[in-house]
Amino acid sequence: MRYFELTEPEDLDSLQWSGSYRAERRWYLPSILCPRCDAWGGMTAYPSVDLSALPEKDELKSGWPQTREEYERRAALVRPFVPPEIQLEPGCRLGPLVGTAMGRFGPITAWPSWQVLVREDALTLIQEAGLKGIIPVRAELRNRRTKELPQYELEARPLAKLHPACIQDRDRVPTCLESCGNHGFSLPPERWLHGESLPTGLDLFGVEGTTRIVVSERFVDAVNRLGPSDVVYREITVE
Ligand SMILES: [Zn+2]
């Protein structure tokens, strides 16, 4: 099976679709403000997490940096609402996208590249094709074009890892385990997936420690049956 990262188109003059959206998440975990390494947090989003029954949900409206203790307190509030396979992290975004949309959307939209939306007919096709690991959550986007089909965001859980050999020491954030737990890395321009970490049979997943979303060849084939989209598929190898 071949795999592809979703990326934004580079040539903005040849776009097929006019669709764009502005949206926020319902809830956030704060990033961490550390005296040693400043503020840091991830960008992982779990649209399927529903905190509407959490009494303290209004305390989760902002991802503004907080102390590690305050992060831990808020993460503890959220944990009972999150499936055990999801790992919460500082800066996590939770719940559906809520906002407004304009224009016409293609079968798949990945702009920014760390949010993947599919049109309702594309979702049906993906589901009929029996693709695995598809967690659709309806995006709450108001569009004045009433004929526009609803958009569904596909949750990309960070289940795969980059191969350790493609992360250079210079790309690693100095580990700050005593103070705040920061141990990230910056995205290497040349990268490939670690075969042992790859979830078997899944057709869409995220990559741990990055904002990248990866889809299978099967996924690309299914979505392409609805015609062109403004998404560039960049192949990522597995070793
Ligand atoms: Zn730190």
Coordinates of N, CA and C and ligand atoms in Angstrom, one line a residue:
M1 N 0.8 -1.2 0.0 CA 0.0 0.0 0.0 C 0.9 1.3 0.0
R2 N 0.5 2.2 -0.9 CA 1.3 3.5 -0.9 C 0.5 4.5 0.0
Y3 N 1.3 5.4 0.6 CA 0.7 6.5 1.4 C 1.1 7.9 1.0
F4 N 0.2 8.8 1.3 CA 0.4 10.2 0.9 C 0.0 11.2 2.0
E5 N 0.9 12.2 2.1 CA 0.6 13.3 3.0 C -0.4 14.3 2.3
L6 N -1.3 14.8 3.0 CA -2.2 15.9 2.4 C -1.4 17.2 2.5
T7 N -1.3 17.9 1.4 CA -0.6 19.2 1.4 C -1.5 20.2 0.6
E8 N -1.2 21.5 0.9 CA -1.9 22.5 0.2 C -1.4 22.7 -1.2
P9 N -2.2 23.2 -2.1 CA -1.7 23.4 -3.4 C -0.8 24.6 -3.4
E10 N 0.3 24.6 -4.3 CA 1.2 25.7 -4.3 C 0.8 26.7 -5.4
D11 N 0.2 26.2 -6.5 CA -0.2 27.2 -7.5 C -1.6 27.7 -7.3
L12 N -1.7 28.9 -6.7 CA -3.0 29.4 -6.3 C -3.8 29.9 -7.5
D13 N -3.1 30.0 -8.7 CA -3.9 30.4 -9.9 C -4.7 29.3 -10.6
S14 N -4.4 28.1 -10.2 CA -5.1 27.0 -10.9 C -6.0 26.2 -10.0
L15 N -6.5 26.9 -9.0 CA -7.5 26.3 -8.1 C -8.8 26.0 -8.8
Q16 N -9.4 24.8 -8.4 CA -10.7 24.4 -9.1 C -11.9 24.9 -8.3
W17 N -11.7 25.2 -7.0 CA -12.8 25.5 -6.1 C -12.6 26.8 -5.4
S18 N -13.8 27.4 -5.1 CA -13.7 28.7 -4.4 C -13.9 28.6 -2.9
G19 N -14.2 27.4 -2.4 CA -14.6 27.3 -1.0 C -13.5 27.6 0.0
S20 N -13.9 28.3 1.1 CA -13.0 28.6 2.2 C -13.9 28.7 3.4
Y21 N -13.2 28.6 4.6 CA -14.0 28.6 5.8 C -13.1 29.3 6.9
R22 N -13.9 29.8 7.9 CA -13.2 30.4 9.1 C -13.9 29.7 10.2
A23 N -13.1 29.0 11.1 CA -13.8 28.3 12.1 C -12.9 28.1 13.3
E24 N -13.5 27.9 14.5 CA -12.8 27.7 15.7 C -13.2 26.3 16.3
R25 N -12.5 25.8 17.2 CA -12.9 24.6 17.9 C -13.8 25.0 19.1
R26 N -14.6 24.1 19.5 CA -15.4 24.4 20.7 C -14.6 24.5 22.0
W27 N -13.6 23.6 22.1 CA -12.9 23.5 23.4 C -11.4 23.3 23.1
Y28 N -10.6 23.7 24.1 CA -9.1 23.6 24.0 C -8.5 23.2 25.3
L29 N -7.4 22.5 25.3 CA -6.5 22.3 26.4 C -5.4 23.4 26.3
P30 N -5.0 24.0 27.4 CA -4.0 25.1 27.3 C -2.7 24.5 26.8
S31 N -1.9 25.4 26.1 CA -0.5 25.0 26.0 C 0.2 25.3 27.3
I32 N 1.5 24.9 27.4 CA 2.2 25.0 28.7 C 3.2 26.2 28.7
L33 N 3.1 27.0 29.7 CA 4.1 28.1 29.9 C 5.2 27.6 30.8
C34 N 6.4 27.4 30.3 CA 7.4 26.8 31.1 C 8.5 27.9 31.3
P35 N 9.0 28.0 32.5 CA 10.1 29.0 32.8 C 11.3 28.7 32.0
R36 N 11.6 27.4 31.6 CA 12.8 27.1 30.9 C 12.6 27.2 29.4
C37 N 11.5 26.7 28.8 CA 11.4 26.6 27.4 C 10.2 27.5 26.8
D38 N 9.7 28.4 27.6 CA 8.7 29.3 27.1 C 7.4 28.5 26.8
A39 N 6.5 29.1 26.0 CA 5.2 28.4 25.8 C 5.3 27.4 24.7
W40 N 4.7 26.2 24.9 CA 4.7 25.2 23.8 C 3.4 24.4 23.9
G41 N 3.0 23.9 22.8 CA 1.9 23.0 22.7 C 1.7 22.4 21.3
G42 N 1.0 21.3 21.2 CA 0.7 20.7 19.9 C -0.5 21.3 19.3
M43 N -0.9 20.7 18.1 CA -2.0 21.2 17.3 C -3.0 20.1 17.1
T44 N -2.8 19.0 17.8 CA -3.7 17.9 17.5 C -5.2 18.2 17.8
A45 N -6.0 17.8 16.9 CA -7.5 18.1 17.1 C -8.2 16.8 17.1
Y46 N -9.2 16.7 18.1 CA -10.1 15.6 18.2 C -11.5 16.0 18.1
P47 N -12.0 16.2 16.8 CA -13.3 16.8 16.7 C -14.4 15.9 17.3
S48 N -14.1 14.6 17.4 CA -15.2 13.7 17.9 C -15.4 13.8 19.4
V49 N -14.5 14.5 20.1 CA -14.7 14.6 21.6 C -15.8 15.6 21.9
D50 N -16.8 15.2 22.7 CA -17.9 16.0 23.0 C -17.9 16.4 24.5
L51 N -17.7 17.6 24.8 CA -17.6 18.0 26.2 C -18.9 18.8 26.6
S52 N -19.9 18.7 25.8 CA -21.1 19.5 26.2 C -21.7 19.1 27.5
A53 N -21.5 17.9 28.0 CA -22.0 17.5 29.3 C -21.1 17.8 30.4
L54 N -19.9 18.3 30.2 CA -18.9 18.6 31.2 C -19.3 19.9 31.9
P55 N -19.6 19.9 33.2 CA -20.0 21.1 33.9 C -18.9 22.2 33.8
E56 N -17.7 21.9 33.8 CA -16.6 22.9 33.7 C -16.2 23.3 32.3
K57 N -17.1 23.0 31.3 CA -16.6 23.2 29.9 C -16.3 24.6 29.6
D58 N -16.9 25.6 30.3 CA -16.5 27.0 30.0 C -15.1 27.4 30.4
E59 N -14.5 26.5 31.2 CA -13.1 26.8 31.5 C -12.1 26.3 30.4
L60 N -12.7 25.8 29.3 CA -11.9 25.2 28.3 C -12.1 25.9 26.9
K61 N -12.4 27.2 27.1 CA -12.7 28.0 25.8 C -11.4 28.5 25.2
S62 N -10.3 28.4 25.9 CA -9.0 29.1 25.4 C -7.8 28.1 25.6
G63 N -6.9 28.2 24.6 CA -5.7 27.4 24.6 C -4.5 28.2 25.1
W64 N -4.8 29.4 25.7 CA -3.8 30.3 26.2 C -2.9 29.5 27.2
P65 N -1.5 29.8 27.1 CA -0.6 29.0 27.9 C -0.8 29.1 29.4
Q66 N -0.7 28.0 30.1 CA -0.9 28.0 31.6 C 0.3 27.2 32.2
T67 N 0.3 27.2 33.5 CA 1.4 26.4 34.2 C 1.1 24.9 33.9
R68 N 2.1 24.0 34.1 CA 1.9 22.6 34.0 C 0.8 22.1 34.9
E69 N 0.7 22.6 36.1 CA -0.3 22.2 37.1 C -1.7 22.5 36.6
E70 N -1.9 23.7 36.0 CA -3.2 24.1 35.5 C -3.5 23.2 34.3
Y71 N -2.5 22.9 33.4 CA -2.8 22.0 32.3 C -3.3 20.7 32.8
E72 N -2.6 20.2 33.8 CA -2.9 18.8 34.3 C -4.4 18.8 34.9
R73 N -4.7 19.9 35.6 CA -6.1 20.0 36.2 C -7.1 20.0 35.1
R74 N -6.9 20.7 34.0 CA -7.9 20.8 33.0 C -7.9 19.4 32.2
A75 N -6.8 18.8 32.0 CA -6.7 17.6 31.2 C -7.5 16.5 32.0
A76 N -7.4 16.6 33.4 CA -8.1 15.6 34.2 C -9.6 15.7 34.1
L77 N -10.1 17.0 33.9 CA -11.5 17.2 33.7 C -12.0 16.5 32.4
V78 N -11.1 16.6 31.3 CA -11.5 16.2 30.0 C -11.4 14.7 29.9
R79 N -10.5 14.0 30.6 CA -10.1 12.6 30.3 C -11.3 11.7 30.3
P80 N -12.3 11.8 31.2 CA -13.4 10.9 31.2 C -14.2 10.9 29.9
F81 N -14.1 12.0 29.1 CA -14.9 12.1 27.9 C -14.1 11.7 26.7
V82 N -12.9 11.1 26.9 CA -12.1 10.9 25.7 C -11.8 9.4 25.7
P83 N -11.9 8.7 24.5 CA -11.6 7.3 24.5 C -10.2 7.0 24.9
P84 N -9.9 5.8 25.5 CA -8.6 5.6 26.1 C -7.5 5.6 25.1
E85 N -7.7 5.4 23.8 CA -6.7 5.4 22.8 C -6.2 6.8 22.4
I86 N -7.0 7.8 22.8 CA -6.6 9.2 22.5 C -5.7 9.7 23.7
Q87 N -4.5 10.2 23.3 CA -3.6 10.8 24.3 C -3.7 12.3 24.2
L88 N -4.2 12.8 25.4 CA -4.3 14.3 25.4 C -2.9 14.9 25.5
E89 N -2.7 16.1 25.0 CA -1.4 16.8 25.1 C -1.7 18.3 25.2
P90 N -0.7 19.0 25.7 CA -0.9 20.5 25.8 C -1.2 21.0 24.4
G91 N -2.2 22.0 24.4 CA -2.6 22.6 23.1 C -3.6 21.8 22.3
C92 N -4.1 20.7 22.8 CA -5.1 19.9 22.1 C -6.3 20.7 21.8
R93 N -6.9 20.4 20.7 CA -8.2 21.1 20.3 C -9.3 20.0 20.3
L94 N -10.4 20.4 20.8 CA -11.5 19.4 21.0 C -12.8 19.8 20.5
G95 N -13.6 18.9 19.9 CA -14.9 19.2 19.4 C -14.9 19.6 18.0
P96 N -16.1 19.8 17.4 CA -16.2 20.1 15.9 C -15.7 21.5 15.6
L97 N -15.4 21.7 14.3 CA -15.2 23.1 13.8 C -16.5 23.8 13.8
V98 N -16.5 25.1 14.3 CA -17.7 25.9 14.3 C -17.4 27.2 13.7
G99 N -18.1 27.6 12.6 CA -17.8 28.9 12.0 C -18.6 29.1 10.7
T100 N -18.0 29.8 9.8 CA -18.7 30.1 8.5 C -17.9 29.7 7.3
A101 N -18.6 29.4 6.2 CA -18.0 28.9 5.0 C -18.5 29.8 3.9
M102 N -17.6 29.9 2.8 CA -18.0 30.7 1.7 C -17.6 29.9 0.4
G103 N -18.4 30.0 -0.6 CA -18.0 29.5 -1.9 C -18.3 28.0 -2.0
R104 N -17.8 27.4 -3.1 CA -18.1 26.0 -3.4 C -16.9 25.1 -3.1
F105 N -17.2 24.0 -2.5 CA -16.1 23.1 -2.0 C -16.0 21.9 -2.9
G106 N -14.7 21.4 -3.1 CA -14.5 20.2 -3.9 C -14.7 19.0 -3.0
P107 N -14.5 17.8 -3.5 CA -14.7 16.6 -2.8 C -14.0 16.5 -1.5
I108 N -12.7 17.0 -1.5 CA -11.9 17.0 -0.2 C -11.2 18.4 -0.1
T109 N -11.1 18.9 1.1 CA -10.5 20.2 1.3 C -9.5 20.0 2.5
A110 N -8.2 20.4 2.3 CA -7.2 20.3 3.3 C -6.5 21.6 3.4
W111 N -7.1 22.6 3.9 CA -6.6 23.9 3.9 C -7.1 24.6 5.2
P112 N -6.3 24.7 6.2 CA -4.9 24.3 6.3 C -4.7 22.8 6.3
S113 N -3.5 22.3 6.0 CA -3.3 20.9 5.7 C -3.5 20.0 6.9
W114 N -3.6 20.6 8.1 CA -3.8 19.7 9.2 C -5.3 19.6 9.6
Q115 N -6.2 20.1 8.7 CA -7.6 19.8 8.9 C -8.2 19.3 7.6
V116 N -8.8 18.1 7.6 CA -9.3 17.5 6.4 C -10.8 17.4 6.4
L117 N -11.4 18.0 5.4 CA -12.8 18.0 5.3 C -13.2 17.3 4.0
V118 N -14.3 16.5 4.1 CA -14.8 15.9 2.9 C -16.3 16.3 2.7
R119 N -16.7 16.5 1.5 CA -18.1 16.8 1.2 C -18.9 15.6 1.5
E120 N -20.2 15.8 1.8 CA -21.1 14.7 2.2 C -21.0 13.5 1.2
D121 N -21.0 13.9 -0.2 CA -21.1 12.8 -1.1 C -19.7 12.0 -1.2
A122 N -18.6 12.7 -0.8 CA -17.3 12.1 -0.8 C -17.3 11.1 0.4
L123 N -17.9 11.6 1.5 CA -17.9 10.7 2.7 C -18.7 9.4 2.4
T124 N -19.8 9.5 1.7 CA -20.6 8.4 1.4 C -19.7 7.4 0.6
L125 N -19.0 7.9 -0.4 CA -18.2 7.1 -1.3 C -17.1 6.4 -0.5
I126 N -16.5 7.1 0.4 CA -15.4 6.6 1.3 C -16.0 5.4 2.1
Q127 N -17.2 5.7 2.7 CA -17.7 4.7 3.5 C -18.2 3.4 2.7
E128 N -18.7 3.7 1.5 CA -19.1 2.5 0.7 C -17.9 1.7 0.2
A129 N -16.8 2.4 0.1 CA -15.6 1.7 -0.4 C -15.0 0.9 0.8
G130 N -15.6 1.0 2.0 CA -15.1 0.2 3.1 C -13.8 0.6 3.7
L131 N -13.4 1.9 3.5 CA -12.1 2.4 4.0 C -12.1 2.3 5.6
K132 N -10.9 2.1 6.1 CA -10.8 1.9 7.6 C -10.2 3.1 8.3
G133 N -10.7 3.3 9.5 CA -10.1 4.4 10.3 C -10.7 5.8 10.0
I134 N -11.9 5.8 9.4 CA -12.6 7.0 9.1 C -13.5 7.4 10.2
I135 N -13.2 8.6 10.8 CA -14.0 9.0 12.0 C -14.6 10.4 11.6
P136 N -15.8 10.4 10.9 CA -16.3 11.7 10.4 C -17.1 12.5 11.5
V137 N -16.9 13.8 11.5 CA -17.6 14.6 12.5 C -18.1 15.8 11.6
R138 N -19.4 16.1 11.7 CA -19.9 17.1 10.9 C -19.4 18.5 11.3
A139 N -18.8 19.2 10.4 CA -18.3 20.6 10.7 C -19.5 21.5 10.7
E140 N -19.6 22.3 11.8 CA -20.7 23.3 11.9 C -20.4 24.6 11.2
L141 N -20.5 24.6 9.9 CA -20.1 25.7 9.1 C -21.3 26.3 8.4
R142 N -21.7 27.5 8.7 CA -22.8 28.2 8.1 C -22.3 28.7 6.7
N143 N -23.1 28.3 5.6 CA -22.7 28.8 4.3 C -24.0 29.4 3.7
R144 N -23.8 30.6 3.1 CA -25.0 31.3 2.6 C -25.5 30.5 1.3
R145 N -24.6 29.8 0.7 CA -25.0 28.9 -0.4 C -25.8 27.7 0.1
T146 N -27.1 27.8 0.1 CA -27.9 26.8 0.7 C -27.8 25.5 0.0
K147 N -27.4 25.5 -1.2 CA -27.3 24.2 -2.0 C -26.0 23.4 -1.7
E148 N -25.1 24.1 -1.0 CA -23.8 23.5 -0.7 C -24.0 22.3 0.2
L149 N -23.4 21.1 -0.1 CA -23.5 19.9 0.7 C -22.8 20.1 2.1
P150 N -23.2 19.5 3.1 CA -22.5 19.6 4.4 C -21.1 19.1 4.3
Q151 N -20.2 19.6 5.1 CA -18.8 19.1 5.2 C -18.6 18.3 6.5
Y152 N -17.8 17.3 6.3 CA -17.5 16.4 7.5 C -16.0 16.4 7.6
E153 N -15.5 16.7 8.9 CA -14.1 16.7 9.2 C -13.8 15.2 9.5
L154 N -12.6 14.8 9.0 CA -12.2 13.4 9.4 C -11.1 13.5 10.5
E155 N -11.4 12.9 11.6 CA -10.5 12.9 12.7 C -9.2 12.1 12.4
A156 N -8.0 12.8 12.5 CA -6.8 12.1 12.2 C -6.0 11.8 13.5
R157 N -6.2 10.7 14.1 CA -5.5 10.4 15.3 C -4.0 10.1 15.0
P158 N -3.1 10.6 15.8 CA -1.7 10.5 15.5 C -1.2 9.1 15.9
L159 N -1.5 8.1 15.0 CA -1.2 6.7 15.3 C 0.1 6.2 14.7
A160 N 0.7 6.9 13.7 CA 1.9 6.5 13.1 C 3.0 7.4 13.6
K161 N 4.3 6.9 13.4 CA 5.4 7.7 13.8 C 6.4 7.9 12.6
L162 N 7.1 9.1 12.6 CA 8.1 9.3 11.6 C 9.2 8.3 12.0
H163 N 10.0 7.9 11.0 CA 11.2 7.0 11.3 C 12.2 7.8 12.1
P164 N 12.7 7.2 13.2 CA 13.7 8.0 14.0 C 14.9 8.5 13.2
A165 N 15.3 7.8 12.1 CA 16.4 8.2 11.3 C 16.2 9.5 10.6
C166 N 15.0 9.9 10.4 CA 14.8 11.2 9.6 C 14.7 12.4 10.5
I167 N 14.8 12.2 11.9 CA 14.8 13.3 12.8 C 16.2 13.5 13.3
Q168 N 16.8 14.6 12.8 CA 18.2 15.0 13.2 C 18.2 15.5 14.6
D169 N 19.3 15.4 15.2 CA 19.4 16.0 16.6 C 19.1 17.5 16.6
R170 N 19.5 18.2 15.5 CA 19.3 19.6 15.5 C 17.8 20.0 15.4
D171 N 17.0 19.0 15.0 CA 15.6 19.3 14.9 C 14.8 19.0 16.2
R172 N 15.5 18.4 17.2 CA 14.8 18.1 18.4 C 14.9 19.2 19.4
V173 N 13.7 19.5 20.0 CA 13.7 20.4 21.1 C 14.4 19.8 22.3
P174 N 15.3 20.6 23.0 CA 16.0 20.0 24.1 C 14.9 19.5 25.1
T175 N 15.1 18.3 25.6 CA 14.1 17.7 26.5 C 14.1 18.4 27.8
C176 N 12.9 18.7 28.3 CA 12.7 19.5 29.5 C 11.8 18.6 30.4
L177 N 12.3 17.4 30.7 CA 11.4 16.5 31.4 C 11.1 16.9 32.8
E178 N 12.1 17.5 33.5 CA 11.9 17.9 34.9 C 10.9 19.0 35.1
S179 N 11.0 19.9 34.2 CA 10.1 21.1 34.3 C 8.7 20.9 33.7
C180 N 8.7 20.6 32.5 CA 7.4 20.6 31.8 C 7.1 19.5 30.9
G181 N 8.0 18.6 30.6 CA 7.8 17.4 29.7 C 7.9 17.7 28.3
N182 N 8.4 18.9 27.9 CA 8.5 19.2 26.4 C 9.6 18.3 25.8
H183 N 9.3 17.6 24.7 CA 10.3 16.7 24.1 C 10.0 16.6 22.6
G184 N 9.6 17.7 22.0 CA 9.2 17.6 20.6 C 10.3 17.7 19.6
F185 N 10.0 17.9 18.3 CA 10.9 18.1 17.2 C 10.3 18.9 16.1
S186 N 11.1 19.6 15.4 CA 10.6 20.3 14.2 C 10.5 19.4 13.0
L187 N 9.5 19.6 12.2 CA 9.2 18.7 11.1 C 10.4 18.6 10.1
P188 N 11.0 17.4 9.9 CA 12.1 17.3 8.9 C 11.6 17.4 7.5
P189 N 12.2 18.2 6.6 CA 11.7 18.3 5.3 C 11.8 17.0 4.5
E190 N 12.8 16.2 4.8 CA 12.9 14.8 4.2 C 12.4 13.9 5.3
R191 N 11.3 13.2 5.0 CA 10.7 12.3 6.1 C 10.1 11.1 5.5
W192 N 10.1 10.0 6.3 CA 9.4 8.8 5.9 C 8.8 8.2 7.2
L193 N 7.9 7.3 7.0 CA 7.2 6.7 8.2 C 8.0 5.5 8.7
H194 N 7.8 5.2 10.0 CA 8.4 4.1 10.6 C 7.4 2.9 10.5
G195 N 7.9 1.9 9.7 CA 7.0 0.8 9.3 C 6.4 0.1 10.5
E196 N 7.2 -0.1 11.6 CA 6.7 -0.8 12.8 C 5.6 -0.1 13.5
S197 N 5.5 1.3 13.3 CA 4.5 2.1 14.0 C 3.2 2.2 13.2
L198 N 3.3 1.7 12.0 CA 2.1 2.0 11.1 C 0.9 1.1 11.5
P199 N -0.2 1.8 11.7 CA -1.4 1.0 12.0 C -1.9 0.2 10.8
T200 N -2.1 -1.1 11.0 CA -2.4 -1.9 9.8 C -3.8 -1.7 9.3
G201 N -3.9 -1.5 8.0 CA -5.2 -1.5 7.4 C -5.9 -0.2 7.5
L202 N -5.3 0.8 8.1 CA -6.0 2.1 8.2 C -5.8 3.0 7.0
D203 N -6.8 3.7 6.6 CA -6.7 4.5 5.4 C -6.5 6.0 5.6
L204 N -6.5 6.4 6.9 CA -6.3 7.8 7.3 C -5.8 7.9 8.7
F205 N -4.7 8.6 8.9 CA -4.2 8.7 10.3 C -3.3 9.9 10.4
G206 N -3.0 10.4 11.6 CA -2.1 11.4 11.8 C -0.7 10.9 12.1
V207 N 0.3 11.7 12.2 CA 1.7 11.3 12.5 C 2.1 12.0 13.8
E208 N 2.5 11.2 14.8 CA 2.8 11.6 16.2 C 3.8 12.8 16.1
G209 N 3.6 13.8 16.9 CA 4.5 14.9 17.0 C 4.5 15.9 15.9
T210 N 3.6 15.7 14.9 CA 3.6 16.5 13.7 C 2.1 16.9 13.5
T211 N 1.9 17.8 12.5 CA 0.6 18.2 12.1 C 0.2 17.4 10.8
R212 N 0.9 16.5 10.4 CA 0.7 15.8 9.1 C -0.4 14.8 9.2
I213 N -1.2 14.8 8.1 CA -2.3 13.8 7.9 C -1.9 12.9 6.7
V214 N -2.0 11.6 6.9 CA -1.6 10.7 5.9 C -2.8 9.8 5.5
V215 N -3.0 9.6 4.1 CA -4.1 8.8 3.6 C -3.5 7.7 2.7
S216 N -4.2 6.7 2.5 CA -3.8 5.5 1.7 C -4.1 5.8 0.3
E217 N -3.5 5.0 -0.6 CA -3.8 5.0 -2.0 C -5.3 4.8 -2.3
R218 N -5.8 3.8 -1.5 CA -7.2 3.5 -1.6 C -8.1 4.7 -1.4
F219 N -7.7 5.5 -0.3 CA -8.5 6.7 0.0 C -8.4 7.7 -1.2
V220 N -7.2 7.9 -1.7 CA -7.1 8.9 -2.8 C -7.9 8.4 -4.0
D221 N -7.9 7.1 -4.4 CA -8.6 6.6 -5.5 C -10.1 6.8 -5.3
A222 N -10.6 6.6 -4.1 CA -12.0 6.8 -3.8 C -12.5 8.2 -4.0
V223 N -11.7 9.1 -3.4 CA -12.1 10.6 -3.5 C -12.0 11.1 -4.9
N224 N -11.0 10.6 -5.6 CA -10.8 11.1 -7.0 C -11.9 10.7 -7.9
R225 N -12.7 9.8 -7.5 CA -13.8 9.4 -8.4 C -14.8 10.5 -8.5
L226 N -14.8 11.5 -7.6 CA -15.7 12.6 -7.7 C -15.1 13.8 -8.5
G227 N -13.9 13.6 -9.1 CA -13.3 14.7 -9.9 C -12.3 15.4 -9.0
P228 N -11.7 16.5 -9.6 CA -10.6 17.1 -9.0 C -10.9 17.8 -7.7
S229 N -9.9 17.9 -6.8 CA -10.0 18.7 -5.5 C -8.7 19.5 -5.5
D230 N -8.7 20.5 -4.6 CA -7.5 21.4 -4.5 C -6.6 20.9 -3.4
V231 N -6.2 19.6 -3.5 CA -5.4 19.0 -2.5 C -4.2 18.4 -3.3
V232 N -3.0 18.5 -2.7 CA -1.8 17.9 -3.4 C -1.5 16.7 -2.5
Y233 N -1.3 15.5 -3.1 CA -0.9 14.3 -2.4 C 0.6 14.1 -2.6
R234 N 1.3 14.2 -1.5 CA 2.7 14.0 -1.5 C 3.1 12.6 -1.0
E235 N 3.7 11.8 -1.8 CA 3.9 10.4 -1.3 C 4.9 10.4 -0.2
I236 N 4.6 9.5 0.8 CA 5.5 9.4 2.0 C 5.8 7.9 2.1
T237 N 7.1 7.5 2.0 CA 7.5 6.1 2.0 C 7.5 5.6 3.4
V238 N 7.6 4.2 3.5 CA 7.6 3.5 4.8 C 8.8 2.7 4.8
E239 N 9.5 2.7 6.0 CA 10.7 1.9 6.1 C 10.7 1.1 7.3
Ligands
ZN1 ZN 10.1 23.3 29.7

